[in-house]
XYZ file of C-alpha atoms in Angstrom:
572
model
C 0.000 0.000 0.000
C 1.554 3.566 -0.763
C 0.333 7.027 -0.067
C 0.638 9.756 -1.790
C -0.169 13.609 -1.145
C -1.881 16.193 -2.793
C -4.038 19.279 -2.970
C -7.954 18.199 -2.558
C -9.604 20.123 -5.705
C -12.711 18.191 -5.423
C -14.159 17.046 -2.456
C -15.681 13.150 -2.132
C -14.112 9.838 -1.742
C -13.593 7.225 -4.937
C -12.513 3.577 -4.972
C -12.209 2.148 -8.251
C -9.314 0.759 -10.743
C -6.403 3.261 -12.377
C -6.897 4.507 -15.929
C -3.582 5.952 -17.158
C -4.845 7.995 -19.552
C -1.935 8.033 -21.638
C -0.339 11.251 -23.550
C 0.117 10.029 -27.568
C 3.447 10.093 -29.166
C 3.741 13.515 -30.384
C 7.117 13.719 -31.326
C 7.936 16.138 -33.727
C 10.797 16.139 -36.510
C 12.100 18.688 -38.734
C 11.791 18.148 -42.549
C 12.708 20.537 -45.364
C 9.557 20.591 -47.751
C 9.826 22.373 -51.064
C 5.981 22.896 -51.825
C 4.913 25.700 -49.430
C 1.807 25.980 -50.598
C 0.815 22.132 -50.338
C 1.896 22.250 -46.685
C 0.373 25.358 -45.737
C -2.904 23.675 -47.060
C -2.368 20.591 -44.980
C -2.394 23.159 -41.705
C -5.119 24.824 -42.779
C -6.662 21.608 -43.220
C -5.466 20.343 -39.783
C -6.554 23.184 -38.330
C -10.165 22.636 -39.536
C -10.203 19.409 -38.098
C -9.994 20.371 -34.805
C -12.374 23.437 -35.130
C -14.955 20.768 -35.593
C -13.825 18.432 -33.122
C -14.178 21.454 -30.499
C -17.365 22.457 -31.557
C -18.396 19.151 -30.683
C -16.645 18.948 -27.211
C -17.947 22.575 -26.968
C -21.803 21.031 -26.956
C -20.781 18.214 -24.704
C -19.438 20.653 -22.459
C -22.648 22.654 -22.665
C -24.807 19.979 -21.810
C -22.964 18.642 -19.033
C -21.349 21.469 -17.611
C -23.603 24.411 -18.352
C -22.621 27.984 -20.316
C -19.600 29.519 -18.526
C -17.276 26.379 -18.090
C -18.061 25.646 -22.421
C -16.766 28.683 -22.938
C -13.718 27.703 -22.472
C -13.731 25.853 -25.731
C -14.953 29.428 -27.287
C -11.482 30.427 -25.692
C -10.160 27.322 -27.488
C -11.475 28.351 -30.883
C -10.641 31.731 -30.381
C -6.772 30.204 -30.563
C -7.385 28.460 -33.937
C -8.747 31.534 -35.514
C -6.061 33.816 -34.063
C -3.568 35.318 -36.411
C -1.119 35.869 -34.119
C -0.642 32.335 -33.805
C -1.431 30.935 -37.150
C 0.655 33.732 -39.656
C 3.866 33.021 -37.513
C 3.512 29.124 -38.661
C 2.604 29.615 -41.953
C 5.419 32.210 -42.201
C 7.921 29.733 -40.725
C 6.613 27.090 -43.268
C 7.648 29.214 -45.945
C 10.712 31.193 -44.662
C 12.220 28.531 -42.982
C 10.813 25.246 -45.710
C 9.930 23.202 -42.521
C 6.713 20.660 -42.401
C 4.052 22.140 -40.757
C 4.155 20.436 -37.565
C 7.554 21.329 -36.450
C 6.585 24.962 -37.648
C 3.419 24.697 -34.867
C 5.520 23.357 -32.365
C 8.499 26.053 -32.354
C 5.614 28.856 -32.449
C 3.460 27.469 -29.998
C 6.556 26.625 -27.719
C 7.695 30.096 -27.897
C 4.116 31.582 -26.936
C 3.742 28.729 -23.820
C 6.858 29.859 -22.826
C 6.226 33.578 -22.942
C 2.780 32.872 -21.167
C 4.218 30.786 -18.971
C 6.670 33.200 -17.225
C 4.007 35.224 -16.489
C 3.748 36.079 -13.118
C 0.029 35.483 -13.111
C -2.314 32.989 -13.095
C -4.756 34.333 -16.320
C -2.144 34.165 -18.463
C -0.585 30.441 -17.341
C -4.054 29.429 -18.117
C -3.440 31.066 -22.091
C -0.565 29.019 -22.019
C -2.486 25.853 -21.074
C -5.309 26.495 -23.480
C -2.283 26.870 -26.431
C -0.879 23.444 -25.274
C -3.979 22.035 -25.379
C -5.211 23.237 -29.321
C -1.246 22.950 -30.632
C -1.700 18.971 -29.439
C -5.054 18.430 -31.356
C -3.670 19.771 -34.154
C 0.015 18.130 -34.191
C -2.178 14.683 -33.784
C -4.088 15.147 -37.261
C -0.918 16.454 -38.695
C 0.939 13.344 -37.700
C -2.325 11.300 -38.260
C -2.281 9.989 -34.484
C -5.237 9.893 -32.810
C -6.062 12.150 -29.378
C -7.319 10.141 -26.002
C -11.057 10.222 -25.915
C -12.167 9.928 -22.333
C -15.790 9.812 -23.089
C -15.339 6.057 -24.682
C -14.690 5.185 -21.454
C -17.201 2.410 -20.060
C -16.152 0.843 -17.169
C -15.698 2.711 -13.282
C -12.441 3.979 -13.121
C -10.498 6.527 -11.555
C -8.486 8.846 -14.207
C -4.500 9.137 -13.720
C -2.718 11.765 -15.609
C -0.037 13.979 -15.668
C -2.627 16.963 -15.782
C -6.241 16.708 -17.329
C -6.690 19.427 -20.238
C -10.415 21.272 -19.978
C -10.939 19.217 -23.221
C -10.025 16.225 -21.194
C -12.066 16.951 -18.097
C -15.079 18.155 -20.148
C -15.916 14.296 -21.639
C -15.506 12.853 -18.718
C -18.486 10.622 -18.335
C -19.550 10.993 -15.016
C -21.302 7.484 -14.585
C -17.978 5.935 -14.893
C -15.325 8.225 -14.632
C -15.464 8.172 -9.717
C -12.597 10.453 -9.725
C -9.009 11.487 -10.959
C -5.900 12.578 -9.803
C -3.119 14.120 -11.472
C 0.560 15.293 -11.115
C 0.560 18.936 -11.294
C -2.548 21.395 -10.867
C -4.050 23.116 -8.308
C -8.025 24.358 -6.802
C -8.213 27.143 -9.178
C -7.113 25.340 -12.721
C -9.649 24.969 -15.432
C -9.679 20.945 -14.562
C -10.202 21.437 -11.163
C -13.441 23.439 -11.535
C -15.226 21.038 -13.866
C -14.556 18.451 -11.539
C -16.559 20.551 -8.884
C -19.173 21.199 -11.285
C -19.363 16.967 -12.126
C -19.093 16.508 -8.029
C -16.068 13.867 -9.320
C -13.535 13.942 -6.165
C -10.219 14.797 -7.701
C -6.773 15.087 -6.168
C -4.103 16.716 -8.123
C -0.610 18.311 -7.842
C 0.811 14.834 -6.325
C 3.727 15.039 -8.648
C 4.033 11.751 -8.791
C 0.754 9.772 -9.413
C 1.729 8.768 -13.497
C 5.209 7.503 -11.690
C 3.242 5.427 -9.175
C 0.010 4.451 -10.471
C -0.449 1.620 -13.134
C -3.250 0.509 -14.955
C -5.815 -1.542 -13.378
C -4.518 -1.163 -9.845
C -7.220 -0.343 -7.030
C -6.863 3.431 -6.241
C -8.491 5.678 -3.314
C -8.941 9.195 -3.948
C -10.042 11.199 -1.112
C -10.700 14.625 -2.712
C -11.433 15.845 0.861
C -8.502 15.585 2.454
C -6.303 15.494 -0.862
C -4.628 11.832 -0.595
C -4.689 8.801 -3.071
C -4.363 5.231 -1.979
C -2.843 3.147 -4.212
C -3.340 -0.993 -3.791
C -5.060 -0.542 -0.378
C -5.415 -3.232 1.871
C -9.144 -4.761 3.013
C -9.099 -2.788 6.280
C -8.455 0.205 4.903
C -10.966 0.011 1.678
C -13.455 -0.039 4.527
C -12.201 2.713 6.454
C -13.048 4.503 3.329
C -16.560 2.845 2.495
C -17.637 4.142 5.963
C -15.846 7.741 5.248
C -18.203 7.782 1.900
C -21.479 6.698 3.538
C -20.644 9.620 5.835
C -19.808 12.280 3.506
C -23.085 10.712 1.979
C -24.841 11.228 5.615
C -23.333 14.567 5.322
C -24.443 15.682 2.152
C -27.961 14.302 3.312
C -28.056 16.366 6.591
C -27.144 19.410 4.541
C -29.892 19.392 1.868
C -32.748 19.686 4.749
C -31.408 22.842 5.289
C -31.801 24.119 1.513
C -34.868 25.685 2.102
C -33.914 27.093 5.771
C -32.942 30.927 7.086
C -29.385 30.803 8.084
C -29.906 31.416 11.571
C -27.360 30.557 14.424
C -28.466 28.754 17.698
C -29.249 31.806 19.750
C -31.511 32.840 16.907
C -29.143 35.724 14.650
C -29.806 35.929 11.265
C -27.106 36.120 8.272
C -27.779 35.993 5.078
C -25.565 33.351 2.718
C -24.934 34.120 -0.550
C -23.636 32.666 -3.882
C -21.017 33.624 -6.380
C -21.946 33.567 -9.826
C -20.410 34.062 -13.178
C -23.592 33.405 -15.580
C -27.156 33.308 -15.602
C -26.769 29.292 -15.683
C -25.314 29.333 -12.352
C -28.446 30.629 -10.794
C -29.658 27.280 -11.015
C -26.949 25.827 -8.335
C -27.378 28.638 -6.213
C -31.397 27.729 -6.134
C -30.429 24.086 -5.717
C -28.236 24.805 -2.907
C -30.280 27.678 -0.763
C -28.579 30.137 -1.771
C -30.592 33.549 -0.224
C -29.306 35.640 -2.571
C -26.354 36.176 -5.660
C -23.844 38.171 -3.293
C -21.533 38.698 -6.473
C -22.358 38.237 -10.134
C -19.198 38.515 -12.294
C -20.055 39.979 -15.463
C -16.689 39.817 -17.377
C -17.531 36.461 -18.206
C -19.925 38.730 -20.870
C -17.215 39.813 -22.104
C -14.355 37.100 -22.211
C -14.505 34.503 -25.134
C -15.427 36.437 -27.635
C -13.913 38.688 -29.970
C -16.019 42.169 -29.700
C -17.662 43.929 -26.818
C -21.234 42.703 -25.478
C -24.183 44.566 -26.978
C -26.442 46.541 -24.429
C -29.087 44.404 -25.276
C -27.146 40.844 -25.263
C -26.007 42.526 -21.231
C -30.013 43.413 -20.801
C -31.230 39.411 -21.417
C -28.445 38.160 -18.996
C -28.880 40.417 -16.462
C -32.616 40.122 -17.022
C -32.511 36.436 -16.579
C -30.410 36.068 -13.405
C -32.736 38.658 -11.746
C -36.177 37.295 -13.020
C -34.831 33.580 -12.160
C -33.654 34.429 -8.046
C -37.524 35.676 -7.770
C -36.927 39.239 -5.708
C -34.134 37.458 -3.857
C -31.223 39.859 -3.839
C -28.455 39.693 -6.743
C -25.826 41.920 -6.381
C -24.223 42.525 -9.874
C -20.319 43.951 -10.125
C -19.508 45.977 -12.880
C -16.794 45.084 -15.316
C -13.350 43.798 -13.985
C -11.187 43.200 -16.511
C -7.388 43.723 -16.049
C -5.084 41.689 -13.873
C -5.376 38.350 -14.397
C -8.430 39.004 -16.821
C -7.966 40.602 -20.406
C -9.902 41.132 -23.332
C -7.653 40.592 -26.389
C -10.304 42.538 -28.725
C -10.001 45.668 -26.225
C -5.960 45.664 -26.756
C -4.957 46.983 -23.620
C -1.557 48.363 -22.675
C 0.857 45.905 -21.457
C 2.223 46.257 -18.217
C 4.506 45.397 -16.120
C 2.401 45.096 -12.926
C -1.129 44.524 -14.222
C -2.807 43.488 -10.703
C -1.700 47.210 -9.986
C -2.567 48.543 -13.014
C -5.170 49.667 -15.310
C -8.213 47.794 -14.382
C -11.446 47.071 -13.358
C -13.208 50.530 -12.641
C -10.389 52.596 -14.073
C -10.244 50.963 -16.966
C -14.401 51.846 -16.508
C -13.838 55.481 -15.838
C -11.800 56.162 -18.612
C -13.931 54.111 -21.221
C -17.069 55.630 -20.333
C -18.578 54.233 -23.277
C -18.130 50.588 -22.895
C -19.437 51.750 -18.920
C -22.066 53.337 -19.562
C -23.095 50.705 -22.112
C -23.041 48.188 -18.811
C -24.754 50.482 -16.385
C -27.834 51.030 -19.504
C -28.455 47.544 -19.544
C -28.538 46.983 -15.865
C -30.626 49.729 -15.009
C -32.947 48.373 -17.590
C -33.122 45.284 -16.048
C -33.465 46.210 -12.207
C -37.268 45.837 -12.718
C -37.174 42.360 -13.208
C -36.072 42.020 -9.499
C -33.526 43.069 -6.691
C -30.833 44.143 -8.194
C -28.084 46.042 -6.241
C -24.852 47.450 -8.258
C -21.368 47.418 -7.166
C -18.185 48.941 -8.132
C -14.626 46.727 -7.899
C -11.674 48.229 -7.115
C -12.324 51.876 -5.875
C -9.436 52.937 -4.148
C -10.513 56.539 -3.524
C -14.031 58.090 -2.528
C -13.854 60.094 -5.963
C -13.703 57.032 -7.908
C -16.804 55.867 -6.323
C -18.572 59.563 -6.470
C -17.419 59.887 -9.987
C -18.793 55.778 -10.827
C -22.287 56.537 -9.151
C -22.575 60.245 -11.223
C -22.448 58.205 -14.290
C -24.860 55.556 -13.025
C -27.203 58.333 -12.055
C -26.979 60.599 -15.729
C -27.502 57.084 -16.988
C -30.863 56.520 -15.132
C -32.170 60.387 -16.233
C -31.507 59.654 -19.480
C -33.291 56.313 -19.732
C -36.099 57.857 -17.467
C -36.369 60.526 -20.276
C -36.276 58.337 -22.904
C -39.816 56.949 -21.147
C -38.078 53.787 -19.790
C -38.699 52.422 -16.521
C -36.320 52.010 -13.769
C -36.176 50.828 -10.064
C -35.929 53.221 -7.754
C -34.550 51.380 -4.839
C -31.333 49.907 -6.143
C -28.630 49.940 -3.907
C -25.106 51.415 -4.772
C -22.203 50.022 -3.073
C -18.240 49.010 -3.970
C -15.859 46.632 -3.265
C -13.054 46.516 -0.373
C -10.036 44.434 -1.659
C -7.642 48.116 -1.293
C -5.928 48.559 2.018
C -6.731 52.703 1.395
C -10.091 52.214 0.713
C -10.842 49.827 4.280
C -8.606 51.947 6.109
C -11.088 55.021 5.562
C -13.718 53.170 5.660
C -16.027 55.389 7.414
C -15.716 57.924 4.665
C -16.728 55.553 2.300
C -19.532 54.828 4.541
C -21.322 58.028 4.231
C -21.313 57.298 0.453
C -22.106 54.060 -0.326
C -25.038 51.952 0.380
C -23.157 49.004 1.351
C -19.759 47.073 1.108
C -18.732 43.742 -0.384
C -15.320 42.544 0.933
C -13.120 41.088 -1.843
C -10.492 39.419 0.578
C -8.581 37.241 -2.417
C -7.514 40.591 -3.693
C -7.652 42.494 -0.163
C -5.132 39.948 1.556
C -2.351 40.085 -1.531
C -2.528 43.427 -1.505
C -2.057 43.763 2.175
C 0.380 41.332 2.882
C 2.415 42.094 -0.551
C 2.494 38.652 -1.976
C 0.758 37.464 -5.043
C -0.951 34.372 -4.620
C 0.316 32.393 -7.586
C 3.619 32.687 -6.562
C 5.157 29.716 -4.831
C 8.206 31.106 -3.168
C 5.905 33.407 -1.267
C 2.136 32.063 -0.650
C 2.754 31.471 2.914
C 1.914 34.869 2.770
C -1.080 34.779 1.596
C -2.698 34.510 5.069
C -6.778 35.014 5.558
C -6.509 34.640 9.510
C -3.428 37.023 9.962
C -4.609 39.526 12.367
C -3.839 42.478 10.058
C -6.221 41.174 7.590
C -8.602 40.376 10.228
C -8.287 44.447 11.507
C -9.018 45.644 8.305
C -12.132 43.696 7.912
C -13.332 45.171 11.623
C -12.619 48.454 10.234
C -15.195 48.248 7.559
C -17.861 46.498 9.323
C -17.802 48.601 12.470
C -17.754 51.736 10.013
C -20.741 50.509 8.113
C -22.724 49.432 10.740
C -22.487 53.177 12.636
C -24.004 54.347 9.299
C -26.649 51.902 9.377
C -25.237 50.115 6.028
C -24.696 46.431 5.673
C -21.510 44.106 4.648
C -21.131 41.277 2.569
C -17.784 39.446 1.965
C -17.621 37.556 -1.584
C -14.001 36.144 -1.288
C -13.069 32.673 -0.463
C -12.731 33.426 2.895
C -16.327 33.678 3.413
C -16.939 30.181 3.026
C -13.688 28.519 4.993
C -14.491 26.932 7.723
C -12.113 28.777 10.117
C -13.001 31.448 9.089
C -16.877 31.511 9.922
C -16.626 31.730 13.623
C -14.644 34.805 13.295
C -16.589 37.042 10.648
C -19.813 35.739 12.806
C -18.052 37.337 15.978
C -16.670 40.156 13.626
C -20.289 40.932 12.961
C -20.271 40.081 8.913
C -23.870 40.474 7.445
C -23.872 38.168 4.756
C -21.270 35.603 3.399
C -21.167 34.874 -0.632
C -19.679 32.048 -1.593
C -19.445 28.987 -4.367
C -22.559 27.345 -4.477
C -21.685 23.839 -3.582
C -20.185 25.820 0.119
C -23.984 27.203 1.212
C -25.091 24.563 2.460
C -21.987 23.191 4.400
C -21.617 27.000 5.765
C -25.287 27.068 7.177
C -24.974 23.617 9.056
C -21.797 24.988 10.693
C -23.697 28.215 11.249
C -26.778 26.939 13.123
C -24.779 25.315 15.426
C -22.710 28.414 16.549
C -23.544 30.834 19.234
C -23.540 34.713 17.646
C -22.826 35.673 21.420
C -20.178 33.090 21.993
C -18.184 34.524 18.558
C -18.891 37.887 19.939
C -16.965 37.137 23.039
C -13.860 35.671 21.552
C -13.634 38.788 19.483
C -11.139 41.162 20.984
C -9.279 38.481 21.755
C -8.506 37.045 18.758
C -7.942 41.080 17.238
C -5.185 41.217 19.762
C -3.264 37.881 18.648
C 0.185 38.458 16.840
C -0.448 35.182 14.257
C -2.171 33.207 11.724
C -1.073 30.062 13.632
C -2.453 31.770 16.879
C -5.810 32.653 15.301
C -6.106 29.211 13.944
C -5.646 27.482 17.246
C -7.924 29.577 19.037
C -10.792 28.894 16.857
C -10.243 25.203 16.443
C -9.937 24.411 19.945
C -12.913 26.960 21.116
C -14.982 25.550 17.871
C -14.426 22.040 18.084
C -12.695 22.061 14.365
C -10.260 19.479 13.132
C-alpha cells in the first residue's frame, strides 16, 4: 500500500481501478519541404479538423457542464482563428521550408513559454489552453489519434499527468469516480469542472503517473487530498464508511436548503452565492442560496472577440434577476485587467497589471463601454432586486465619480420613457488597504460594502498568490487582515449600512466563527459551500463569537488565530 499527497480540488471519496490515460506520441521532426503551398494547405486543413472536433466537445461541455465552463472551448477556438498564432507558422513554413508540424511546435513553444513566465495565473491558463489546441492539431498532422475519455465504459479513476479542460469536459460521469493528477491546483480549469461533475479529484501529487499503473485499485479522497494506491481490506473499509458519511453529510445538509441561516441563539445572516452566468443561478437555487452576493459579469465579455451589446447585457442580467424571484443579486460591474484581459479591447501591457489599469479605471476612462453596462442593468433592475457594485475603488472620488455616471444614466433612460427601479442599492468593493482603512468615509457614500479578501489579503500582505516562493503569505486569519475587515464592518454598521464578503474566505471553515463574531452580514460564496456554511452556522452561538472577538484582534499570528478557533470551535 503507498500514499501519496496532494491538494484536494474536489471534495468526495472514490474507490475504483487506475486509468492511465496516456499522452500520444507527439514527437515532432524537422523536414525541409519544397511545396509551401501544399503544406500550408495541410495546416489549414489540420486546423479545420480540430475546429470541428471542439465544436463538438464545446456542446458536450454545454450539456454537461452548463454555459460559462463551455466557454472555455470558445477560448479554445478563439486560438485556432487567431492570427497571431497561425501567420507566424505559416510564415515559418515558408521562410524557414519546414513541415508544418515542427513549424506549430516552435511557435506554440515560444508563446507557452512567454505565457508561462508570467507572473500570473490568467495568463498560465493562455498558455495551457495553447498546449492544449497545438496537441489536437500536431495529432491530425501526424495522423495519431487524441485520447477520448468519453469512450470510457467501465468505473475507473483517471491518472494523468494533468487533465486538459478538453479532457475533463468528456468525462463521463457514470464511470469516470474520480481522478488525480501530477501537477494542478483548486483554481485550474480541470479542477473546476470536476466541482461542477461533483467527481472527487486530487491533483498536484507530482508523482501519481510515476506510481500508479493501470488496473490497480486506487483511493482518492478529494477531501482531504490523498490517493491510496493498492489498499489493503481494512483500509478500503475505512473509506466505504468515510463515503457513507460524507453521503450522511451531504444528506443532513440538503434539509437545510430551504432554511434561514440562523445561528443557535436565533441571529440571522444571510448566505450568498457567487456567480459568473445566468446558468449558475440554477446551483445557487439548488443549494439555498438567499441571494447572488456577487455576479461577475466579465464572463460577458471574455470569449469572444467584440464587446457585449447593451441588449445581449439586458437578457443576462434580465434572466439572473427574473430567475432568483426578488431574492437579492448583487451585480459587479466590469473587472477586466489583472489576471483578466480582453484581447479585442488591446490593452496596454504592463509590467504590474494586478496594480494597473483595471477594473473601474479601466471603466472610468472608457465611459462608453461603462455606460453601455450600467444602460443595460438599469434596464433590467425591474425584473427584481438588483443592487450594483463597483470593484476596485481605491478613492471616494472614484466611487462619487462611478455613481454620477450611473445616475446621468438613469435620467436619461427615465427621459427616454423607460422604466427604472428606484430602490437599487449602490455600493463598492473593499479588496484596497486605502479604501478599508477610511472606511467610514466611504460609509457616508455608499449603500453598502462587499469585501473582496482574495484581492484584499495580496494586496495587504504584498504577496501574489500564484507565486510559490511566497504564498505562505497569503494569510486570511493574519490579524492584520482580520483588523481591516473590523474596520469596515464597524464603520458601516455606525451608518446603518450592511456588509457582505464575496471572497473565499467567506466560506472557509475557520473562518466563519470569526466574521460571525466580527459581525459580517452576509457571506457569498461557491454554491456547492452554502449549504456546508449554514450547518456549521446553526450550530454556533452569535454571542459566543462575539466574546472571543477582541481576543482574537489582539493575537500576533495566523497560527495563533487558527488554534484559538479550532480548539474553542471544536474544528479538526
Amino acid at each position: 500500500m503507498l500514499e501519496m499527497k496532494g491538494i484536494g480540488a474536489s471534495a468526495g471519496i472514490a474507490i475504483a481501478k487506475a486509468y492511465r490515460l496516456e499522452e500520444p506520441n507527439l514527437t515532432v521532426e524537422k523536414k525541409n519541404i519544397s511545396d509551401f503551398e501544399a503544406e500550408v494547405k495541410r495546416f489549414e486543413e489540420a486546423i479545420e479538423q480540430s475546429k470541428k472536433e471542439l465544436e463538438t466537445i464545446k456542446s458536450h461541455a454545454l450539456k454537461e457542464l452548463g454555459e460559462d465552463k463551455a466557454e472555455i472551448f470558445s477560448a479554445h477556438l478563439l486560438v485556432l482563428s487567431d492570427p497571431e498564432l497561425l501567420n507566424p507558422v505559416k510564415d515559418k513554413i515558408k521562410s524557414d521550408s519546414v513541415n508544418a508540424e515542427f513549424a506549430l511546435k516552435e511557435t506554440a513553444d515560444m508563446f507557452v513559454s512567454m505565457f508561462e513566465s508570467m507572473d500570473n495565473e490568467y495568463m498560465q491558463e493562455r498558455a495551457a489552453d495553447i498546449r492544449d489546441v497545438t496537441k489536437r492539431v500536431t495529432g491530425h498532422l501526424l495522423g495519431v489519434d487524441i485520447p477520448n475519455p468519453s469512450l470510457i465504459s467501465e468505473e475507473v479513476i483517471i491518472v494523468a499527468g494533468d487533465l486538459t479542460p478538453s479532457d475533463t469536459a468528456q468525462l463521463n460521469r457514470r464511470f469516470v469516480k474520480g481522478f488525480t493528477t501530477d501537477i494542478g491546483g483548486r483554481t485550474s480549469h480541470s479542477a473546476i469542472m470536476a466541482r461542477s461533475l461533483e467527481i472527487p479529484a486530487v491533483v498536484g501529487t507530482k508523482v501519481a503517473t510515476k506510481e500508479l499503473q493501470n488496473g490497480v485499485l486506487v483511493i482518492v479522497d478529494g477531501i482531504n487530498g490523498d490517493v491510496i494506491v493498492d489498499p489493503s481490506q481494512e483500509t478500503i473499509k475505512q473509506y466505504e464508511e468515510k463515503h457513507q458519511s460524507f453521503l450522511a453529510q451531504k444528506a443532513e445538509w440538503a434539509k437545510l436548503v430551504n432554511e434561514p441561516t440562523v445561528t443557535n441563539d436565533g441571529h440571522h445572516v444571510e448566505l450568498a452565492a457567487n456567480i459568473g452566468t445566468p446558468d449558475d443561478v440554477k446551483g445557487v437555487l439548488e443549494n439555498g442560496g438567499e441571494a447572488v452576493g456577487l455576479y461577475r459579469t466579465e464572463f460577458l465579455y471574455m470569449g469572444r472577440d467584440q464587446l457585449p451589446t447593451e441588449e445581449e447585457q439586458f437578457d443576462a442580467y434580465k434572466t439572473v434577476l427574473e430567475r432568483m424571484e426578488g431574492k437579492s443579486v448583487v451585480v459587479r460591474t466590469l473587472d477586466i485587467g489583472g489576471d483578466k484581459e480582453l484581447p479585442y479591447l488591446e490593452l496596454p501591457k504592463e509590467m504590474n497589471p494586478f496594480l494597473g489599469y483595471r477594473a473601474i479605471r479601466l471603466c472610468l476612462d472608457e465611459q462608453e463601454i461603462f455606460r453601455t453596462q450600467l444602460r443595460a442593468l438599469l434596464r433590467a433592475s425591474t425584473y427584481g432586486n438588483l443592487k450594483i457594485m463597483f470593484p476596485m475603488i481605491a478613492t471616494v472620488n472614484e466611487f462619487k465619480e462611478a455613481k454620477a455616471i450611473l445616475l446621468e444614466e438613469k435620467a436619461k433612460l427615465q427621459a427616454e420613457g423607460q422604466t427604472v427601479a428606484d430602490d437599487i442599492e449602490v455600493g463598492m468593493m473593499v479588496e484596497i488597504p486605502a479604501s478599508a482603512v477610511i472606511a467610514d468615509q466611504f460609509a457616508k457614500e455608499v449603500d453598502f460594502f462587499s469585501i473582496g479578501t482574495n484581492d484584499l489579503i495580496q494586496y495587504t500582505m504584498a504577496a501574489d498568490r500564484m507565486n510559490e516562493q511566497v504564498s505562505y503569505l497569503y494569510q486570511p486569519y493574519n490579524p492584520a487582515i482580520l483588523r481591516l475587515i473590523t474596520i469596515v464592518i464597524e464603520a458601516a454598521h455606525k451608518e446603518g449600512k450592511w456588509v457582505g464578503m464575496c471572497g473565499e474566505m467567506a466560506g472557509d471553515e475557520i473562518a466563519i466563527p470569526i466574521l460571525l463574531g466580527l459581525g459580517l452580514d452576509e457571506f457569498s460564496m461557491s454554491a456547492t459551500s452554502i449549504l456546508p456554511a449554514r450547518t456549521q452556522i446553526s450550530k454556533l452561538s452569535k454571542k459566543e463569537t462575539e466574546s472571543f472577538k477582541e481576543q482574537i484582534l489582539s493575537m500576533s499570528t495566523t497560527e495563533e488565530v487558527v488554534q484559538f478557533v479550532k480548539e474553542n470551535f471544536h474544528l479538526s
